[in-house]
Amino acid sequence: MTVRIGKHEIGPEHPPFVIAEMSGNHNGDLDRALAIVDAIGESGAQAVKLQTYRPDTITIDADGPAFRIGDGHSLWGGENLYRLYERAHTPWEWHEKLFARAREHGLEIFSSPFDPTAVALLESLDAPAYKIASSEIVDLPLVDLCARTGKPLVISTGMASVAEIDAAVRTARAAGNDQLVVLGCTASYPASPSESNLRGLPVLAGVTGTLVGLSDHTPGIGAPLAAVALGAVAIEKHVTLKRDDGGVDSEFSLEPFELAALVTESKRAWEALGRAVIGPRESEKEGLRFRRSLYVVADVAAGDPVTRENVRSIRPAGGLAPAEIDVVLGRTFTRDAAKGTPLTWDLV
């Protein structure tokens, strides 16, 4: 099973597809946004992802309690939704420039749309895929609209129940789209590694019948590497130029050198999975020659007894197995043997 996004095949037989999420880390500055794309291009990641919305397309300018983030939130506590999205959104007039810059680097670039007008904008830019954000997984009309473009869907499952995940996957398939990658996700910002529940990834694959990956908001790259071992074929991480620069998502974002490490180490983790076999590897064949075995370690003559002084377990291989020492001790040599002769049954 594979899914193709642009020039990249995604699946178990391919290195992990690393998606670098810009989100609001541009801090309202187009030049910074372009610099983030440049850094992603230099990291070796395969894709850059945006979020395509305006404050008015994702919420309304209201200020009741329902429109404020809870005071206990570690990053955005008490903030008004409209003001937060005003600060974090990627202006639509930037999209064409960001798409062009990403393509100069050979990156795939796509986005999370949050309403039909965003899908129309992204279609005009020939986005190669669509991301369904965690909170939008229950917006089945949006899932249907994205699926009907014929482009692959990457679906985040943060907060979703099995029934909600199943409904989104069924909606996409009913629209004729089976190019799906479903991402395990903990939709808290930042997320605790202890809440990642990565052992659920194989369960998620079984429930959906899709490829699975991880959208990760934990610090560092440990969780994504563990996810690769559990079957993740795609990894999404937020990226910024420098966490100390601040920004809405900076605390749980990777810096460019960390993103480069994720690309390198996730590929190594994937390579290390290998096959479900036990036994000597091809590269170990030379090492087999240097296993221990029984050797004559002092010159002996025919009729001499075998003792611990003239026969020992040493490297290399070639003689009897070390476990045979108690069998041969006390026997006599059948012929002369020089130091360095492998002990064989015909010698005793």
mmCIF file with all atom_site columns, N, CA and C in Angstrom, residues 199-242:
data_model
loop_
_atom_site.group_PDB
_atom_site.id
_atom_site.type_symbol
_atom_site.label_atom_id
_atom_site.label_alt_id
_atom_site.label_comp_id
_atom_site.label_asym_id
_atom_site.label_entity_id
_atom_site.label_seq_id
_atom_site.pdbx_PDB_ins_code
_atom_site.Cartn_x
_atom_site.Cartn_y
_atom_site.Cartn_z
_atom_site.occupancy
_atom_site.B_iso_or_equiv
_atom_site.pdbx_formal_charge
_atom_site.auth_seq_id
_atom_site.auth_comp_id
_atom_site.auth_asym_id
_atom_site.auth_atom_id
_atom_site.pdbx_PDB_model_num
ATOM 1   N N  . ARG A 1 199 ? 1.722  3.210  20.941 1.00 0.00 ? 199 ARG A N  1
ATOM 2   C CA . ARG A 1 199 ? 1.344  1.808  20.711 1.00 0.00 ? 199 ARG A CA 1
ATOM 3   C C  . ARG A 1 199 ? -0.023 1.712  20.036 1.00 0.00 ? 199 ARG A C  1
ATOM 4   N N  . GLY A 1 200 ? -0.746 2.808  19.996 1.00 0.00 ? 200 GLY A N  1
ATOM 5   C CA . GLY A 1 200 ? -2.022 2.813  19.294 1.00 0.00 ? 200 GLY A CA 1
ATOM 6   C C  . GLY A 1 200 ? -1.891 2.928  17.781 1.00 0.00 ? 200 GLY A C  1
ATOM 7   N N  . LEU A 1 201 ? -0.696 3.206  17.274 1.00 0.00 ? 201 LEU A N  1
ATOM 8   C CA . LEU A 1 201 ? -0.557 3.367  15.817 1.00 0.00 ? 201 LEU A CA 1
ATOM 9   C C  . LEU A 1 201 ? -0.922 2.094  15.043 1.00 0.00 ? 201 LEU A C  1
ATOM 10  N N  . PRO A 1 202 ? -0.434 0.911  15.447 1.00 0.00 ? 202 PRO A N  1
ATOM 11  C CA . PRO A 1 202 ? -0.882 -0.289 14.729 1.00 0.00 ? 202 PRO A CA 1
ATOM 12  C C  . PRO A 1 202 ? -2.389 -0.508 14.835 1.00 0.00 ? 202 PRO A C  1
ATOM 13  N N  . VAL A 1 203 ? -2.974 -0.131 15.970 1.00 0.00 ? 203 VAL A N  1
ATOM 14  C CA . VAL A 1 203 ? -4.429 -0.240 16.126 1.00 0.00 ? 203 VAL A CA 1
ATOM 15  C C  . VAL A 1 203 ? -5.123 0.711  15.148 1.00 0.00 ? 203 VAL A C  1
ATOM 16  N N  . LEU A 1 204 ? -4.596 1.930  15.037 1.00 0.00 ? 204 LEU A N  1
ATOM 17  C CA . LEU A 1 204 ? -5.155 2.911  14.107 1.00 0.00 ? 204 LEU A CA 1
ATOM 18  C C  . LEU A 1 204 ? -5.096 2.397  12.672 1.00 0.00 ? 204 LEU A C  1
ATOM 19  N N  . ALA A 1 205 ? -3.987 1.764  12.318 1.00 0.00 ? 205 ALA A N  1
ATOM 20  C CA . ALA A 1 205 ? -3.866 1.196  10.969 1.00 0.00 ? 205 ALA A CA 1
ATOM 21  C C  . ALA A 1 205 ? -4.908 0.105  10.754 1.00 0.00 ? 205 ALA A C  1
ATOM 22  N N  . GLY A 1 206 ? -5.109 -0.740 11.776 1.00 0.00 ? 206 GLY A N  1
ATOM 23  C CA . GLY A 1 206 ? -6.096 -1.810 11.651 1.00 0.00 ? 206 GLY A CA 1
ATOM 24  C C  . GLY A 1 206 ? -7.514 -1.293 11.559 1.00 0.00 ? 206 GLY A C  1
ATOM 25  N N  . VAL A 1 207 ? -7.826 -0.254 12.327 1.00 0.00 ? 207 VAL A N  1
ATOM 26  C CA . VAL A 1 207 ? -9.180 0.311  12.337 1.00 0.00 ? 207 VAL A CA 1
ATOM 27  C C  . VAL A 1 207 ? -9.513 0.984  11.011 1.00 0.00 ? 207 VAL A C  1
ATOM 28  N N  . THR A 1 208 ? -8.541 1.694  10.445 1.00 0.00 ? 208 THR A N  1
ATOM 29  C CA . THR A 1 208 ? -8.816 2.490  9.239  1.00 0.00 ? 208 THR A CA 1
ATOM 30  C C  . THR A 1 208 ? -8.488 1.782  7.939  1.00 0.00 ? 208 THR A C  1
ATOM 31  N N  . GLY A 1 209 ? -7.582 0.802  7.990  1.00 0.00 ? 209 GLY A N  1
ATOM 32  C CA . GLY A 1 209 ? -7.128 0.185  6.748  1.00 0.00 ? 209 GLY A CA 1
ATOM 33  C C  . GLY A 1 209 ? -6.321 1.138  5.895  1.00 0.00 ? 209 GLY A C  1
ATOM 34  N N  . THR A 1 210 ? -5.663 2.109  6.545  1.00 0.00 ? 210 THR A N  1
ATOM 35  C CA . THR A 1 210 ? -4.873 3.113  5.825  1.00 0.00 ? 210 THR A CA 1
ATOM 36  C C  . THR A 1 210 ? -3.423 3.074  6.295  1.00 0.00 ? 210 THR A C  1
ATOM 37  N N  . LEU A 1 211 ? -2.587 3.813  5.588  1.00 0.00 ? 211 LEU A N  1
ATOM 38  C CA . LEU A 1 211 ? -1.265 4.121  6.104  1.00 0.00 ? 211 LEU A CA 1
ATOM 39  C C  . LEU A 1 211 ? -1.420 5.033  7.309  1.00 0.00 ? 211 LEU A C  1
ATOM 40  N N  . VAL A 1 212 ? -0.480 4.937  8.250  1.00 0.00 ? 212 VAL A N  1
ATOM 41  C CA . VAL A 1 212 ? -0.546 5.792  9.433  1.00 0.00 ? 212 VAL A CA 1
ATOM 42  C C  . VAL A 1 212 ? 0.767  6.518  9.630  1.00 0.00 ? 212 VAL A C  1
ATOM 43  N N  . GLY A 1 213 ? 0.674  7.615  10.350 1.00 0.00 ? 213 GLY A N  1
ATOM 44  C CA . GLY A 1 213 ? 1.852  8.404  10.683 1.00 0.00 ? 213 GLY A CA 1
ATOM 45  C C  . GLY A 1 213 ? 1.617  9.113  11.990 1.00 0.00 ? 213 GLY A C  1
ATOM 46  N N  . LEU A 1 214 ? 2.415  10.158 12.252 1.00 0.00 ? 214 LEU A N  1
ATOM 47  C CA . LEU A 1 214 ? 2.323  10.880 13.508 1.00 0.00 ? 214 LEU A CA 1
ATOM 48  C C  . LEU A 1 214 ? 2.424  12.370 13.261 1.00 0.00 ? 214 LEU A C  1
ATOM 49  N N  . SER A 1 215 ? 1.447  13.110 13.787 1.00 0.00 ? 215 SER A N  1
ATOM 50  C CA . SER A 1 215 ? 1.541  14.567 13.890 1.00 0.00 ? 215 SER A CA 1
ATOM 51  C C  . SER A 1 215 ? 1.911  14.851 15.334 1.00 0.00 ? 215 SER A C  1
ATOM 52  N N  . ASP A 1 216 ? 3.129  15.340 15.541 1.00 0.00 ? 216 ASP A N  1
ATOM 53  C CA . ASP A 1 216 ? 3.703  15.351 16.886 1.00 0.00 ? 216 ASP A CA 1
ATOM 54  C C  . ASP A 1 216 ? 3.913  16.759 17.402 1.00 0.00 ? 216 ASP A C  1
ATOM 55  N N  . HIS A 1 217 ? 3.470  16.995 18.651 1.00 0.00 ? 217 HIS A N  1
ATOM 56  C CA . HIS A 1 217 ? 3.653  18.296 19.292 1.00 0.00 ? 217 HIS A CA 1
ATOM 57  C C  . HIS A 1 217 ? 4.478  18.182 20.567 1.00 0.00 ? 217 HIS A C  1
ATOM 58  N N  . THR A 1 218 ? 5.188  17.073 20.732 1.00 0.00 ? 218 THR A N  1
ATOM 59  C CA . THR A 1 218 ? 6.053  16.921 21.900 1.00 0.00 ? 218 THR A CA 1
ATOM 60  C C  . THR A 1 218 ? 7.392  17.596 21.624 1.00 0.00 ? 218 THR A C  1
ATOM 61  N N  . PRO A 1 219 ? 8.178  17.873 22.667 1.00 0.00 ? 219 PRO A N  1
ATOM 62  C CA . PRO A 1 219 ? 9.520  18.422 22.435 1.00 0.00 ? 219 PRO A CA 1
ATOM 63  C C  . PRO A 1 219 ? 10.422 17.389 21.768 1.00 0.00 ? 219 PRO A C  1
ATOM 64  N N  . GLY A 1 220 ? 11.349 17.884 20.943 1.00 0.00 ? 220 GLY A N  1
ATOM 65  C CA . GLY A 1 220 ? 12.382 17.015 20.392 1.00 0.00 ? 220 GLY A CA 1
ATOM 66  C C  . GLY A 1 220 ? 11.887 16.040 19.345 1.00 0.00 ? 220 GLY A C  1
ATOM 67  N N  . ILE A 1 221 ? 12.705 15.012 19.103 1.00 0.00 ? 221 ILE A N  1
ATOM 68  C CA . ILE A 1 221 ? 12.419 14.063 18.020 1.00 0.00 ? 221 ILE A CA 1
ATOM 69  C C  . ILE A 1 221 ? 12.280 12.625 18.505 1.00 0.00 ? 221 ILE A C  1
ATOM 70  N N  . GLY A 1 222 ? 12.276 12.414 19.810 1.00 0.00 ? 222 GLY A N  1
ATOM 71  C CA . GLY A 1 222 ? 12.184 11.046 20.322 1.00 0.00 ? 222 GLY A CA 1
ATOM 72  C C  . GLY A 1 222 ? 10.891 10.361 19.944 1.00 0.00 ? 222 GLY A C  1
ATOM 73  N N  . ALA A 1 223 ? 9.764  11.061 20.106 1.00 0.00 ? 223 ALA A N  1
ATOM 74  C CA . ALA A 1 223 ? 8.467  10.441 19.803 1.00 0.00 ? 223 ALA A CA 1
ATOM 75  C C  . ALA A 1 223 ? 8.352  10.047 18.334 1.00 0.00 ? 223 ALA A C  1
ATOM 76  N N  . PRO A 1 224 ? 8.731  10.915 17.386 1.00 0.00 ? 224 PRO A N  1
ATOM 77  C CA . PRO A 1 224 ? 8.647  10.499 15.990 1.00 0.00 ? 224 PRO A CA 1
ATOM 78  C C  . PRO A 1 224 ? 9.498  9.279  15.655 1.00 0.00 ? 224 PRO A C  1
ATOM 79  N N  . LEU A 1 225 ? 10.675 9.180  16.249 1.00 0.00 ? 225 LEU A N  1
ATOM 80  C CA . LEU A 1 225 ? 11.531 8.025  15.960 1.00 0.00 ? 225 LEU A CA 1
ATOM 81  C C  . LEU A 1 225 ? 10.897 6.748  16.492 1.00 0.00 ? 225 LEU A C  1
ATOM 82  N N  . ALA A 1 226 ? 10.298 6.839  17.680 1.00 0.00 ? 226 ALA A N  1
ATOM 83  C CA . ALA A 1 226 ? 9.593  5.671  18.207 1.00 0.00 ? 226 ALA A CA 1
ATOM 84  C C  . ALA A 1 226 ? 8.409  5.322  17.321 1.00 0.00 ? 226 ALA A C  1
ATOM 85  N N  . ALA A 1 227 ? 7.743  6.331  16.779 1.00 0.00 ? 227 ALA A N  1
ATOM 86  C CA . ALA A 1 227 ? 6.587  6.093  15.916 1.00 0.00 ? 227 ALA A CA 1
ATOM 87  C C  . ALA A 1 227 ? 6.979  5.336  14.653 1.00 0.00 ? 227 ALA A C  1
ATOM 88  N N  . VAL A 1 228 ? 8.152  5.644  14.108 1.00 0.00 ? 228 VAL A N  1
ATOM 89  C CA . VAL A 1 228 ? 8.617  4.932  12.910 1.00 0.00 ? 228 VAL A CA 1
ATOM 90  C C  . VAL A 1 228 ? 8.725  3.437  13.202 1.00 0.00 ? 228 VAL A C  1
ATOM 91  N N  . ALA A 1 229 ? 9.206  3.101  14.394 1.00 0.00 ? 229 ALA A N  1
ATOM 92  C CA . ALA A 1 229 ? 9.330  1.689  14.763 1.00 0.00 ? 229 ALA A CA 1
ATOM 93  C C  . ALA A 1 229 ? 7.979  1.009  14.879 1.00 0.00 ? 229 ALA A C  1
ATOM 94  N N  . LEU A 1 230 ? 6.927  1.796  15.061 1.00 0.00 ? 230 LEU A N  1
ATOM 95  C CA . LEU A 1 230 ? 5.580  1.248  15.211 1.00 0.00 ? 230 LEU A CA 1
ATOM 96  C C  . LEU A 1 230 ? 4.744  1.412  13.949 1.00 0.00 ? 230 LEU A C  1
ATOM 97  N N  . GLY A 1 231 ? 5.397  1.739  12.841 1.00 0.00 ? 231 GLY A N  1
ATOM 98  C CA . GLY A 1 231 ? 4.707  1.733  11.557 1.00 0.00 ? 231 GLY A CA 1
ATOM 99  C C  . GLY A 1 231 ? 4.402  3.079  10.948 1.00 0.00 ? 231 GLY A C  1
ATOM 100 N N  . ALA A 1 232 ? 4.818  4.174  11.557 1.00 0.00 ? 232 ALA A N  1
ATOM 101 C CA . ALA A 1 232 ? 4.546  5.496  10.978 1.00 0.00 ? 232 ALA A CA 1
ATOM 102 C C  . ALA A 1 232 ? 5.316  5.666  9.675  1.00 0.00 ? 232 ALA A C  1
ATOM 103 N N  . VAL A 1 233 ? 4.602  6.057  8.629  1.00 0.00 ? 233 VAL A N  1
ATOM 104 C CA . VAL A 1 233 ? 5.242  6.287  7.332  1.00 0.00 ? 233 VAL A CA 1
ATOM 105 C C  . VAL A 1 233 ? 5.367  7.772  7.027  1.00 0.00 ? 233 VAL A C  1
ATOM 106 N N  . ALA A 1 234 ? 4.764  8.620  7.856  1.00 0.00 ? 234 ALA A N  1
ATOM 107 C CA . ALA A 1 234 ? 4.842  10.066 7.692  1.00 0.00 ? 234 ALA A CA 1
ATOM 108 C C  . ALA A 1 234 ? 4.943  10.701 9.073  1.00 0.00 ? 234 ALA A C  1
ATOM 109 N N  . ILE A 1 235 ? 5.734  11.766 9.159  1.00 0.00 ? 235 ILE A N  1
ATOM 110 C CA . ILE A 1 235 ? 5.941  12.483 10.411 1.00 0.00 ? 235 ILE A CA 1
ATOM 111 C C  . ILE A 1 235 ? 5.711  13.965 10.142 1.00 0.00 ? 235 ILE A C  1
ATOM 112 N N  . GLU A 1 236 ? 4.880  14.579 10.960 1.00 0.00 ? 236 GLU A N  1
ATOM 113 C CA . GLU A 1 236 ? 4.668  16.021 10.851 1.00 0.00 ? 236 GLU A CA 1
ATOM 114 C C  . GLU A 1 236 ? 5.142  16.692 12.137 1.00 0.00 ? 236 GLU A C  1
ATOM 115 N N  . LYS A 1 237 ? 5.975  17.721 11.981 1.00 0.00 ? 237 LYS A N  1
ATOM 116 C CA . LYS A 1 237 ? 6.464  18.495 13.127 1.00 0.00 ? 237 LYS A CA 1
ATOM 117 C C  . LYS A 1 237 ? 6.434  19.983 12.775 1.00 0.00 ? 237 LYS A C  1
ATOM 118 N N  . HIS A 1 238 ? 6.094  20.809 13.759 1.00 0.00 ? 238 HIS A N  1
ATOM 119 C CA . HIS A 1 238 ? 6.158  22.255 13.578 1.00 0.00 ? 238 HIS A CA 1
ATOM 120 C C  . HIS A 1 238 ? 7.620  22.704 13.571 1.00 0.00 ? 238 HIS A C  1
ATOM 121 N N  . VAL A 1 239 ? 7.900  23.731 12.770 1.00 0.00 ? 239 VAL A N  1
ATOM 122 C CA . VAL A 1 239 ? 9.277  24.191 12.571 1.00 0.00 ? 239 VAL A CA 1
ATOM 123 C C  . VAL A 1 239 ? 9.325  25.717 12.675 1.00 0.00 ? 239 VAL A C  1
ATOM 124 N N  . THR A 1 240 ? 10.373 26.203 13.310 1.00 0.00 ? 240 THR A N  1
ATOM 125 C CA . THR A 1 240 ? 10.615 27.640 13.385 1.00 0.00 ? 240 THR A CA 1
ATOM 126 C C  . THR A 1 240 ? 12.096 27.901 13.159 1.00 0.00 ? 240 THR A C  1
ATOM 127 N N  . LEU A 1 241 ? 12.450 29.152 12.948 1.00 0.00 ? 241 LEU A N  1
ATOM 128 C CA . LEU A 1 241 ? 13.862 29.471 12.768 1.00 0.00 ? 241 LEU A CA 1
ATOM 129 C C  . LEU A 1 241 ? 14.611 29.380 14.092 1.00 0.00 ? 241 LEU A C  1
ATOM 130 N N  . LYS A 1 242 ? 13.956 29.900 15.167 1.00 0.00 ? 242 LYS A N  1
ATOM 131 C CA . LYS A 1 242 ? 14.590 29.908 16.476 1.00 0.00 ? 242 LYS A CA 1
ATOM 132 C C  . LYS A 1 242 ? 13.494 30.026 17.519 1.00 0.00 ? 242 LYS A C  1
#
